[in-house]
Short mmCIF file of C-alpha atoms and ligand atoms in Angstrom, two decimals:
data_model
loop_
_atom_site.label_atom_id
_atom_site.label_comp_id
_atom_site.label_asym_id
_atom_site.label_seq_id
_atom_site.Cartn_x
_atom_site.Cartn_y
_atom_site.Cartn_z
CA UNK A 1 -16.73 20.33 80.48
CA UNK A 2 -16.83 16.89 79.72
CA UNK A 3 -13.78 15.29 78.23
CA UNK A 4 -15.49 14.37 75.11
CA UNK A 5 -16.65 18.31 74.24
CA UNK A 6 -12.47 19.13 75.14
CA UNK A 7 -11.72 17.03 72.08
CA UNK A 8 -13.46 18.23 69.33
CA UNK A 9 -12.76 20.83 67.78
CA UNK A 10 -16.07 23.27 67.87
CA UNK A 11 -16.22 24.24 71.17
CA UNK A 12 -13.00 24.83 71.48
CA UNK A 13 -12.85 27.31 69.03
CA UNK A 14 -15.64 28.68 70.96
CA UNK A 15 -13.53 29.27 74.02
CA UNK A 16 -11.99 32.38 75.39
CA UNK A 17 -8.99 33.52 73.95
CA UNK A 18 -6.70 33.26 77.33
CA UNK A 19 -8.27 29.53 78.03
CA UNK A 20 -7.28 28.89 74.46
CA UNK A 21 -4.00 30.36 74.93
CA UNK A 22 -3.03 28.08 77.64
CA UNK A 23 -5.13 24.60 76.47
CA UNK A 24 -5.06 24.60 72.58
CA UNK A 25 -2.87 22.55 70.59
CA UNK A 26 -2.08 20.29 73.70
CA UNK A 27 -3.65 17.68 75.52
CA UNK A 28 -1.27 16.49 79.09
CA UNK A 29 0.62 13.36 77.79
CA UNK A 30 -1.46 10.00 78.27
CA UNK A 31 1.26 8.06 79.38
CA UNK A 32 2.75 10.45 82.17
CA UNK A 33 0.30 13.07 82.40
CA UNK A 34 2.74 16.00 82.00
CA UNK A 35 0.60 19.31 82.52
CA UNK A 36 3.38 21.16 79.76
CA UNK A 37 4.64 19.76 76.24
CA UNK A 38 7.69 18.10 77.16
CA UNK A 39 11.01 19.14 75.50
CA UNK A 40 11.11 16.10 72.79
CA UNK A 41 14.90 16.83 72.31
CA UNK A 42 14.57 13.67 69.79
CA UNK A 43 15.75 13.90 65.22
CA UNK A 44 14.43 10.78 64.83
CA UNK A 45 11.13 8.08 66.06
CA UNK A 46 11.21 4.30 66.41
CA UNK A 47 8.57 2.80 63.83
CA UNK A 48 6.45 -0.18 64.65
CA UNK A 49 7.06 -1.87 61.17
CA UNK A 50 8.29 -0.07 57.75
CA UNK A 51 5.93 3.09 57.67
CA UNK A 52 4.57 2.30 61.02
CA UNK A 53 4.54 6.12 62.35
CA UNK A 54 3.47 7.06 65.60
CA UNK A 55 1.06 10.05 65.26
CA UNK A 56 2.30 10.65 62.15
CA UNK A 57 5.60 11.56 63.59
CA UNK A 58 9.08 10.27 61.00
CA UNK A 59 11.82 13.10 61.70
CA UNK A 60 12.03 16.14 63.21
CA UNK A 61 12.71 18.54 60.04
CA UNK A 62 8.79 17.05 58.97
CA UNK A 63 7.08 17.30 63.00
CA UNK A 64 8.01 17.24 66.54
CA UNK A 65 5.72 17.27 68.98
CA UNK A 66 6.75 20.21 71.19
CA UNK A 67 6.60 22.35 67.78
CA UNK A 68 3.31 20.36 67.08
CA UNK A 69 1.60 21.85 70.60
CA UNK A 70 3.09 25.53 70.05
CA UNK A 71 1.75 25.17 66.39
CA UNK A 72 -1.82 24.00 67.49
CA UNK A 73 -1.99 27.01 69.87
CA UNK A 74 -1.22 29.98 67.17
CA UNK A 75 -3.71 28.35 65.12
CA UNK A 76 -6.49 28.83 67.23
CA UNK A 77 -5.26 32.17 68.66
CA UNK A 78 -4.94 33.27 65.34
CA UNK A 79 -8.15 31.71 64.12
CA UNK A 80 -6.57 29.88 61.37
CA UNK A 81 -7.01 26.79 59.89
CA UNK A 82 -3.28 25.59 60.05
CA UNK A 83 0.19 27.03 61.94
CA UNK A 84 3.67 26.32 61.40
CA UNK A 85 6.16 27.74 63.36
CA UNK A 86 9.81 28.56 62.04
CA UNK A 87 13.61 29.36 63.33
CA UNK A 88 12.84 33.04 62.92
CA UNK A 89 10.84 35.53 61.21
CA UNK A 90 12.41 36.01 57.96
CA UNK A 91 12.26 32.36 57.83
CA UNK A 92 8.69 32.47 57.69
CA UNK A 93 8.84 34.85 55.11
CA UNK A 94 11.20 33.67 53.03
CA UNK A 95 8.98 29.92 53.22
CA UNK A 96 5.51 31.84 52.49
CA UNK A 97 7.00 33.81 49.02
CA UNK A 98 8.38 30.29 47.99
CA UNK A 99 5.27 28.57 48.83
CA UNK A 100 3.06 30.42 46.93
CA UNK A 101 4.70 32.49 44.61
CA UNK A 102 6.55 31.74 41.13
CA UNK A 103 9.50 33.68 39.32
CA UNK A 104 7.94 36.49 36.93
CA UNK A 105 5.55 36.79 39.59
CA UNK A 106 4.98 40.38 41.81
CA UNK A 107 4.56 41.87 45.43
CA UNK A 108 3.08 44.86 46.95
CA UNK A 109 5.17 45.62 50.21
CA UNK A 110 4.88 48.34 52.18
CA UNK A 111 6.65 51.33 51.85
CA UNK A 112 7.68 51.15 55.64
CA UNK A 113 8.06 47.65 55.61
CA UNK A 114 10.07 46.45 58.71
CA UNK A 115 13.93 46.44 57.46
CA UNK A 116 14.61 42.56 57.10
CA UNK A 117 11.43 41.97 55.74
CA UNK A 118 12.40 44.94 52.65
CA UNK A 119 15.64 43.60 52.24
CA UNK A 120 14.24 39.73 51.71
CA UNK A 121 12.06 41.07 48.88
CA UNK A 122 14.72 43.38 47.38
CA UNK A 123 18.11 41.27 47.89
CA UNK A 124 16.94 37.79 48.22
CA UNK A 125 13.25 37.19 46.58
CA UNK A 126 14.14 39.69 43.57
CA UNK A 127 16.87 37.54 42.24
CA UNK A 128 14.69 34.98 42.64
CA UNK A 129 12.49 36.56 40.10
CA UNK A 130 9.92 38.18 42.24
CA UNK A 131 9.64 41.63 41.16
CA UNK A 132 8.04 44.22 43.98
CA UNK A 133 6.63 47.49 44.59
CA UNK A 134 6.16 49.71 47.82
CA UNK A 135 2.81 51.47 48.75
CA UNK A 136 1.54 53.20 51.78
CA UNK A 137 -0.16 50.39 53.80
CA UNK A 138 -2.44 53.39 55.13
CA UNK A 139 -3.76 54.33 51.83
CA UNK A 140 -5.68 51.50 50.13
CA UNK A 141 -5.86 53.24 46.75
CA UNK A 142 -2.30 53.47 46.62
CA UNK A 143 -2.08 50.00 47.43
CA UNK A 144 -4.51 49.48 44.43
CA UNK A 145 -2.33 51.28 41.93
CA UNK A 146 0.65 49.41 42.78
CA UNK A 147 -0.66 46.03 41.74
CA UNK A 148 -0.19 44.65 38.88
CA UNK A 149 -3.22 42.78 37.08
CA UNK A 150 -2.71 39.51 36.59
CA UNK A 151 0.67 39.36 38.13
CA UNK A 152 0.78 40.18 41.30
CA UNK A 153 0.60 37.19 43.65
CA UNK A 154 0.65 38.80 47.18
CA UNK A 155 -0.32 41.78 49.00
CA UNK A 156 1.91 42.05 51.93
CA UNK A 157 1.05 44.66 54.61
CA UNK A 158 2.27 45.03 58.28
CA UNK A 159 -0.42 47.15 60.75
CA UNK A 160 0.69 48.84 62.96
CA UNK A 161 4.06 49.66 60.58
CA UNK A 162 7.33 50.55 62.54
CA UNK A 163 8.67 52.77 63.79
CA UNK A 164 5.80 54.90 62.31
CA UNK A 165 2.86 52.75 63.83
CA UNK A 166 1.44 53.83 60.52
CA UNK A 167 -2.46 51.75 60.26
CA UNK A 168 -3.53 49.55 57.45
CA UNK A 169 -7.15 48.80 57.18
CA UNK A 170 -6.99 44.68 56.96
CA UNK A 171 -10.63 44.19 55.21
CA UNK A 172 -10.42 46.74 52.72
CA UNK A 173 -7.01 45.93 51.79
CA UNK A 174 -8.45 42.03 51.50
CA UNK A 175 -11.15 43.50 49.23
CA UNK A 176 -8.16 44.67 47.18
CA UNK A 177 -5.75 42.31 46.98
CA UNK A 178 -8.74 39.18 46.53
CA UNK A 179 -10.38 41.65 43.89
CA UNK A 180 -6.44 41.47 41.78
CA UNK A 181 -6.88 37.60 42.31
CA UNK A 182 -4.14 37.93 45.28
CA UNK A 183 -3.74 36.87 48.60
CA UNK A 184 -3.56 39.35 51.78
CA UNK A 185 -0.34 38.54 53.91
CA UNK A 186 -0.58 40.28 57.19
CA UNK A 187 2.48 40.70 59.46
CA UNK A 188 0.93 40.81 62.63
CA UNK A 189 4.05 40.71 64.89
CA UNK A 190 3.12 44.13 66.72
CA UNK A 191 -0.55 43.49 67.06
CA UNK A 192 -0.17 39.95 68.23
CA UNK A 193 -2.93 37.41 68.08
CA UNK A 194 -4.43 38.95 71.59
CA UNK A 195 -5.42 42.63 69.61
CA UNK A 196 -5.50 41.44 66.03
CA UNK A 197 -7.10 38.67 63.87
CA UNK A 198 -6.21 39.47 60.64
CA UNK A 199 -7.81 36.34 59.19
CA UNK A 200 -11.10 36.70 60.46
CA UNK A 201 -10.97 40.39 58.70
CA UNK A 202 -10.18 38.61 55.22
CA UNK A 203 -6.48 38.27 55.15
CA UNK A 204 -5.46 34.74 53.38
CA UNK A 205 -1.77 34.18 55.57
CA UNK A 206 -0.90 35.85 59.02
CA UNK A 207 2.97 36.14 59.82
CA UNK A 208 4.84 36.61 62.87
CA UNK A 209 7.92 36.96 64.40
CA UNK A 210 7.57 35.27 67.46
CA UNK A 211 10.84 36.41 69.01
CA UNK A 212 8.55 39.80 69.87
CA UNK A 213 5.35 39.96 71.64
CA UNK A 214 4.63 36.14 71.36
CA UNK A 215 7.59 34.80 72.83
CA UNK A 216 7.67 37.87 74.82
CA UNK A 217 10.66 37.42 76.96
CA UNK A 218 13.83 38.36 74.74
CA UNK A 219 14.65 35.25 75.09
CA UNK A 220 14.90 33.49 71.93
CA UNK A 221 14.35 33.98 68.33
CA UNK A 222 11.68 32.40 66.32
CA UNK A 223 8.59 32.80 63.58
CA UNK A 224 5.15 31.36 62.79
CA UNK A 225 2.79 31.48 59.29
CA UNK A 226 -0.93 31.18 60.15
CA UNK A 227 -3.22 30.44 57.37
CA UNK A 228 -7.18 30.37 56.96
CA UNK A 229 -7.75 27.20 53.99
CA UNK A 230 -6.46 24.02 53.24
CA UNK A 231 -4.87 24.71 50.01
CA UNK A 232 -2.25 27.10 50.96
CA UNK A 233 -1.76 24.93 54.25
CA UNK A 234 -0.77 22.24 51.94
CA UNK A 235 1.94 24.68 49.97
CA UNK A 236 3.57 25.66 53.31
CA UNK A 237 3.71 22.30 54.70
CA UNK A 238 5.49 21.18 51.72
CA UNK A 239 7.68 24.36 52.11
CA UNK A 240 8.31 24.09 55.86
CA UNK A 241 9.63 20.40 55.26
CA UNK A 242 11.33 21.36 51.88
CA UNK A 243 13.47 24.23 52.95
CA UNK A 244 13.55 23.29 56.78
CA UNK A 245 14.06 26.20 58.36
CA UNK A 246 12.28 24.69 61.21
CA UNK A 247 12.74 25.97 65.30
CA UNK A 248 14.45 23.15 67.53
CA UNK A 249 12.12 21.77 70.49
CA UNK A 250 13.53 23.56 73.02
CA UNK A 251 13.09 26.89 71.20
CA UNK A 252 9.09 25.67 70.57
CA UNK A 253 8.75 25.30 74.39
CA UNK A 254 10.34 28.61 75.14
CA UNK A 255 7.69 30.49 72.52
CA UNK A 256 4.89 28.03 73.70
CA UNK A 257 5.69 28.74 77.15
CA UNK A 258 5.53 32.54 76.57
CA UNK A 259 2.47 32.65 74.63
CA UNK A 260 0.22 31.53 77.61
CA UNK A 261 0.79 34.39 79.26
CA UNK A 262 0.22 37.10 76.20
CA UNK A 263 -3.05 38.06 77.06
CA UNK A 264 -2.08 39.24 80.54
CA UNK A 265 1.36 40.93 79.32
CA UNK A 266 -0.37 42.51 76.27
CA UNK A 267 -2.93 44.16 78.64
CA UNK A 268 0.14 45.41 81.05
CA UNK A 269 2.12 46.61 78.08
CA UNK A 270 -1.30 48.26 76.30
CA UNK A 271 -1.88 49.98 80.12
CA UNK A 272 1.70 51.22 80.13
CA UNK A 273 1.79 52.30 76.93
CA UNK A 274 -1.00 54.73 77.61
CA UNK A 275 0.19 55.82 80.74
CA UNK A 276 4.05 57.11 78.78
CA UNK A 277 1.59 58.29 75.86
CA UNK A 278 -0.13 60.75 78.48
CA UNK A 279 2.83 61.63 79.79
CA UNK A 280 5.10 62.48 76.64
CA UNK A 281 1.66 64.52 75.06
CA UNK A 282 2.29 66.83 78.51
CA UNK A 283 6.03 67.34 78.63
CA UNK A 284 7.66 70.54 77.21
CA UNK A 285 10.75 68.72 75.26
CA UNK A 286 8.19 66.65 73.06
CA UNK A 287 7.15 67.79 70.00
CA UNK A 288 4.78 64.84 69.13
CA UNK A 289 3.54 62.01 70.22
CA UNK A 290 2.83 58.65 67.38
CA UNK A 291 0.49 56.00 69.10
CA UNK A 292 -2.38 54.63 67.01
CA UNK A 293 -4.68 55.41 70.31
CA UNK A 294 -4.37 59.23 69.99
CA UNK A 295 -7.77 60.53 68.49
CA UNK A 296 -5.39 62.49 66.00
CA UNK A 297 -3.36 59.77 64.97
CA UNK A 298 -4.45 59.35 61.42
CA UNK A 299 -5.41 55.29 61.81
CA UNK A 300 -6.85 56.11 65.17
CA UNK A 301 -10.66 55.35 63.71
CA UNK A 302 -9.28 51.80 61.30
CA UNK A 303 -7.66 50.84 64.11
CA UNK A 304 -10.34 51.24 66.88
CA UNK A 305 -12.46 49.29 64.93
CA UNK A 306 -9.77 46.46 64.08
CA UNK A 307 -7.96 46.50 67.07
CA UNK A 308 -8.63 45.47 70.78
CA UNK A 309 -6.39 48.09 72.08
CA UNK A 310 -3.06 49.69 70.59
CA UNK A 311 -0.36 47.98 72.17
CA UNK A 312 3.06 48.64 73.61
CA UNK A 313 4.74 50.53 70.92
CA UNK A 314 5.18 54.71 71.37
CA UNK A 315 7.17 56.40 69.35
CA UNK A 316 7.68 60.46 69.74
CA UNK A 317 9.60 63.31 68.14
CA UNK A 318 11.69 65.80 70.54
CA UNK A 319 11.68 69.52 70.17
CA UNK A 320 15.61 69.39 70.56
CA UNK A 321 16.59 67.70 67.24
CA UNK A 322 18.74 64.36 66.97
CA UNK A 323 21.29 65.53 69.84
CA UNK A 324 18.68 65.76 72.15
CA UNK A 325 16.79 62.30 70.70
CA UNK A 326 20.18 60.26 71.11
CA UNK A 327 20.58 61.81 74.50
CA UNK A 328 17.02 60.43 75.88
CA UNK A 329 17.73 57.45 74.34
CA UNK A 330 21.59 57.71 76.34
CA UNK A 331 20.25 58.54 79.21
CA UNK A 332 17.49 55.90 80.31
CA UNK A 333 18.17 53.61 82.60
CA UNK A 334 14.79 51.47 83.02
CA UNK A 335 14.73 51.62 79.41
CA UNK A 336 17.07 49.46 77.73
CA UNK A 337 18.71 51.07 74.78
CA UNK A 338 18.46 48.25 72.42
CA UNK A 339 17.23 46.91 69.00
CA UNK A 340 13.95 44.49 69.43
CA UNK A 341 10.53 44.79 70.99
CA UNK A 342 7.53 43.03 72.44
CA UNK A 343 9.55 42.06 75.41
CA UNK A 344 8.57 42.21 79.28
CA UNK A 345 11.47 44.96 79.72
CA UNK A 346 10.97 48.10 78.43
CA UNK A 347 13.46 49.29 75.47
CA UNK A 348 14.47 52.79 73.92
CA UNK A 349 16.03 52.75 70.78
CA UNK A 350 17.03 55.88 67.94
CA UNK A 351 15.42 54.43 64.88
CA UNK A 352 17.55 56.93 62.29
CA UNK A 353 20.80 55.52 63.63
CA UNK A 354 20.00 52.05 65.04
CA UNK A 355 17.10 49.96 63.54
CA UNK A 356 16.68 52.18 60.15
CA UNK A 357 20.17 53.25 59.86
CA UNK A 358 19.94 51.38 56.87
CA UNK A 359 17.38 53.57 54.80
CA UNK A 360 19.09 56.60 55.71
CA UNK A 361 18.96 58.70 52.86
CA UNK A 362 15.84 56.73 50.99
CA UNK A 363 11.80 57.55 50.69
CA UNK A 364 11.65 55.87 53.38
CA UNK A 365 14.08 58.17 55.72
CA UNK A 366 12.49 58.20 59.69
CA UNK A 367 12.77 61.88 60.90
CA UNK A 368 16.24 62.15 63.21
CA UNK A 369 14.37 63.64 66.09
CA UNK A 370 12.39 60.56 66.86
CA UNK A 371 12.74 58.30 69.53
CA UNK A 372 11.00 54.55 70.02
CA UNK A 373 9.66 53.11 73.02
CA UNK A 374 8.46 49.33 73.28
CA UNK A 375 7.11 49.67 76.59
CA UNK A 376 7.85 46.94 79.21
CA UNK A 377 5.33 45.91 81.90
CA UNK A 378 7.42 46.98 84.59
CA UNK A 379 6.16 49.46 87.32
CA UNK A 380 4.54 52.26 85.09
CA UNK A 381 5.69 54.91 87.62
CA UNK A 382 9.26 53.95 87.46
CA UNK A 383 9.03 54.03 83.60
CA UNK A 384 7.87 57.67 83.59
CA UNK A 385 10.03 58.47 86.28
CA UNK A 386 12.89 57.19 83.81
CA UNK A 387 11.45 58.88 80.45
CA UNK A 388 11.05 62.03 83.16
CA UNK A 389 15.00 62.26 83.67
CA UNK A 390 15.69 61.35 80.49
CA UNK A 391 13.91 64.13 78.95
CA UNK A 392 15.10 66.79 81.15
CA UNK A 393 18.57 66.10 80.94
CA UNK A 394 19.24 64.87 84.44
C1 LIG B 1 11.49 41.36 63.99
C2 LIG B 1 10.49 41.47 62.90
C3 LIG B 1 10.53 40.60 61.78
C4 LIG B 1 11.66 39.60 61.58
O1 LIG B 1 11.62 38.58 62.52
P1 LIG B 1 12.92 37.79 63.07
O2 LIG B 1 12.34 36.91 64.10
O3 LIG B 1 13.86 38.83 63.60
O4 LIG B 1 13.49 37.07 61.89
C5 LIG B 1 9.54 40.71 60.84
N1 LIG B 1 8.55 41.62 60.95
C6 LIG B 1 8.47 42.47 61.98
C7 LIG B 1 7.37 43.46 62.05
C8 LIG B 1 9.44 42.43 62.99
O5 LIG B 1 9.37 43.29 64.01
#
């Protein structure tokens, strides 16, 4: 490929998604040739004359060009017309409700919403003066009803949900939201980019917290907002720069630096995932088995059809009750008993007690007798080996 074609933007976006992975958003530096973004641990930039910037860049709240590169690559992966990349997660989220939405205005979250993300809308966002209201991401009539005509500003779904893996179906839920005059938010942070484009299904905004799959090492905390027009890329620009809650450089390179490799670690985690989903739909002490791939999973057919595969996530009830479930998860070794996911390592975790401790006693109570699995890439016959002993009490 010529250098010219590398440059513009067409046939790049025509490119495979693991070439684009490793290439978009960066070209090696002209003046040394560095292969990787360098670290640009730098606040400020020299101007050549008042207002002189160098590619645009002033001050590193506003653009740095290590967060520039990682930015350019989720847009493509993500098919979108802009990225921005934040400190965390909830910073992202907390910059997209500012961005576009206005006190007296409403939100339709899901009912399972992931627990920071529920308590940014309920404790932060409402006393803000944005009102919202839970639905079912899985049932787009429900979804419907809980909009409010003429004030409701977003539609915010996550697909797969957690610990549930519950499935949202992205274009009818589009249809819904752009029908209400909303916009579709998607949190795709357990898809990732490599199994899900939400925006080329409809959605307006994609959101991620990169600390999971797309970092994909455990290794440092961080966000991104994709979006799919101009207009909204201007309101989070504005935002991003406005409320600065912006990742440093050498946080970008760690996140850039693990997103090159998703493709590979999302097919290793998808493999393993199926291999400890056959396994735990065969052994005696489990009572049920929740992975979007099962034909009896109720998303199984939405999620076939918007999904490349269904990812690293398991989760699965035992037949012994919560004393057995907080044994299993006591009693792995490969599996790290810890909060988080999307990782290389594999980690067990008791959602009722750990992760959604915190809705205990609520609608939106997880059963005590379930366990969840992000599964690593490690050797898959050491993982089952570990979920084996676990399981059986040894
Ligand atoms: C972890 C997570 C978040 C929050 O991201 P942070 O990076 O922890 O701020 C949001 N949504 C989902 C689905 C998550 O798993």
């Amino acid at each position: 490929m010529s250098e010219q074609q590398h440059r513009s933007t067409e046939p790049f976006k025509a490119q495979g998604f693991e070439t684009r992975a490793i290439h978009a958003g960066y070209e090696p530096d002209p003046t040394t040739g560095a292969v990787i973004p360098p670290i640009y641990a730098t606040s400020t930039y020299k101007q050549d004359g008042v207002g002189g910037l160098r590619g645009g860049y002033e001050y590193s709240r506003s653009a740095n060009p290590t967060r520039t590169a990682l930015e350019g690559a989720l847009a493509s992966l993500e098919e979108g017309e802009r990225a921005f990349a934040f400190a965390s997660g909830l910073a992202a989220e907390d910059t997209i409700v500012r961005a576009l939405c206005r006190p007296g205005d409403h939100a339709v979250i899901p009912d399972d919403a992931y627990g920071g993300t529920f308590r940014l809308f309920d404790k932060v966002e409402q006393s803000w003066g944005l009102e919202h209201s839970p639905a079912a991401v899985s049932d787009v009539d429900a979804v419907r009803a809980a909009i409010r005509p003429g004030r409701t500003r977003l539609v915010w779904v996550e697909t797969p949900t957690n610990p549930l893996l519950n499935i949202g179906d992205i274009e009818a839920l589009a249809a819904v939201a752009h029908e209400a005059g909303a916009l579709l938010v998607v949190d795709n942070t357990f898809a990732s980019p490599y199994l899900q484009q939400p925006l080329t299904l409809g959605a307006d905004v994609v959101v991620h917290s990169t600390t999971k799959y797309v970092g994909g090492h455990s290794d440092v905390v961080g966000g991104a907002v994709v979006v799919r027009d101009l207009e909204t890329a201007d309101a989070i620009t504005f935002h991003q720069n406005a409320m600065g809650a912006v990742p440093g450089p050498f946080d970008s390179f760690l996140t850039h630096r693990g997103l090159k490799t998703l493709a590979v670690r999302m097919d290793r985690h998808c493999d393993n995932a199926e291999l400890v989903v056959d396994f735990l739909s065969r052994h005696p002490s489990v009572e049920q088995v929740i992975y979007p791939g099962l034909e009896e999973h109720p998303g199984h057919a939405v999620a076939s059809r918007q999904m490349k595969r269904f990812g690293g996530m398991v989760s699965f009830r035992v037949t012994g009750g919560e004393a057995q479930a907080l044994a299993v998860c006591e009693r792995a070794e490969v599996f790290t008993l810890a909060e988080s996911l999307g990782g290389i390592e594999s980690l067990i975790e008791h959602p009722g007690r750990m992760t959604h401790a915190s809705v205990a006693g609520t609608d939106l109570e997880v059963p005590s007798d379930l366990v969840r699995l992000s599964v690593g890439i490690e050797t898959a016959d050491d993982l089952l080996a570990d979920l084996d002993r676990a399981l059986s009490g040894g």
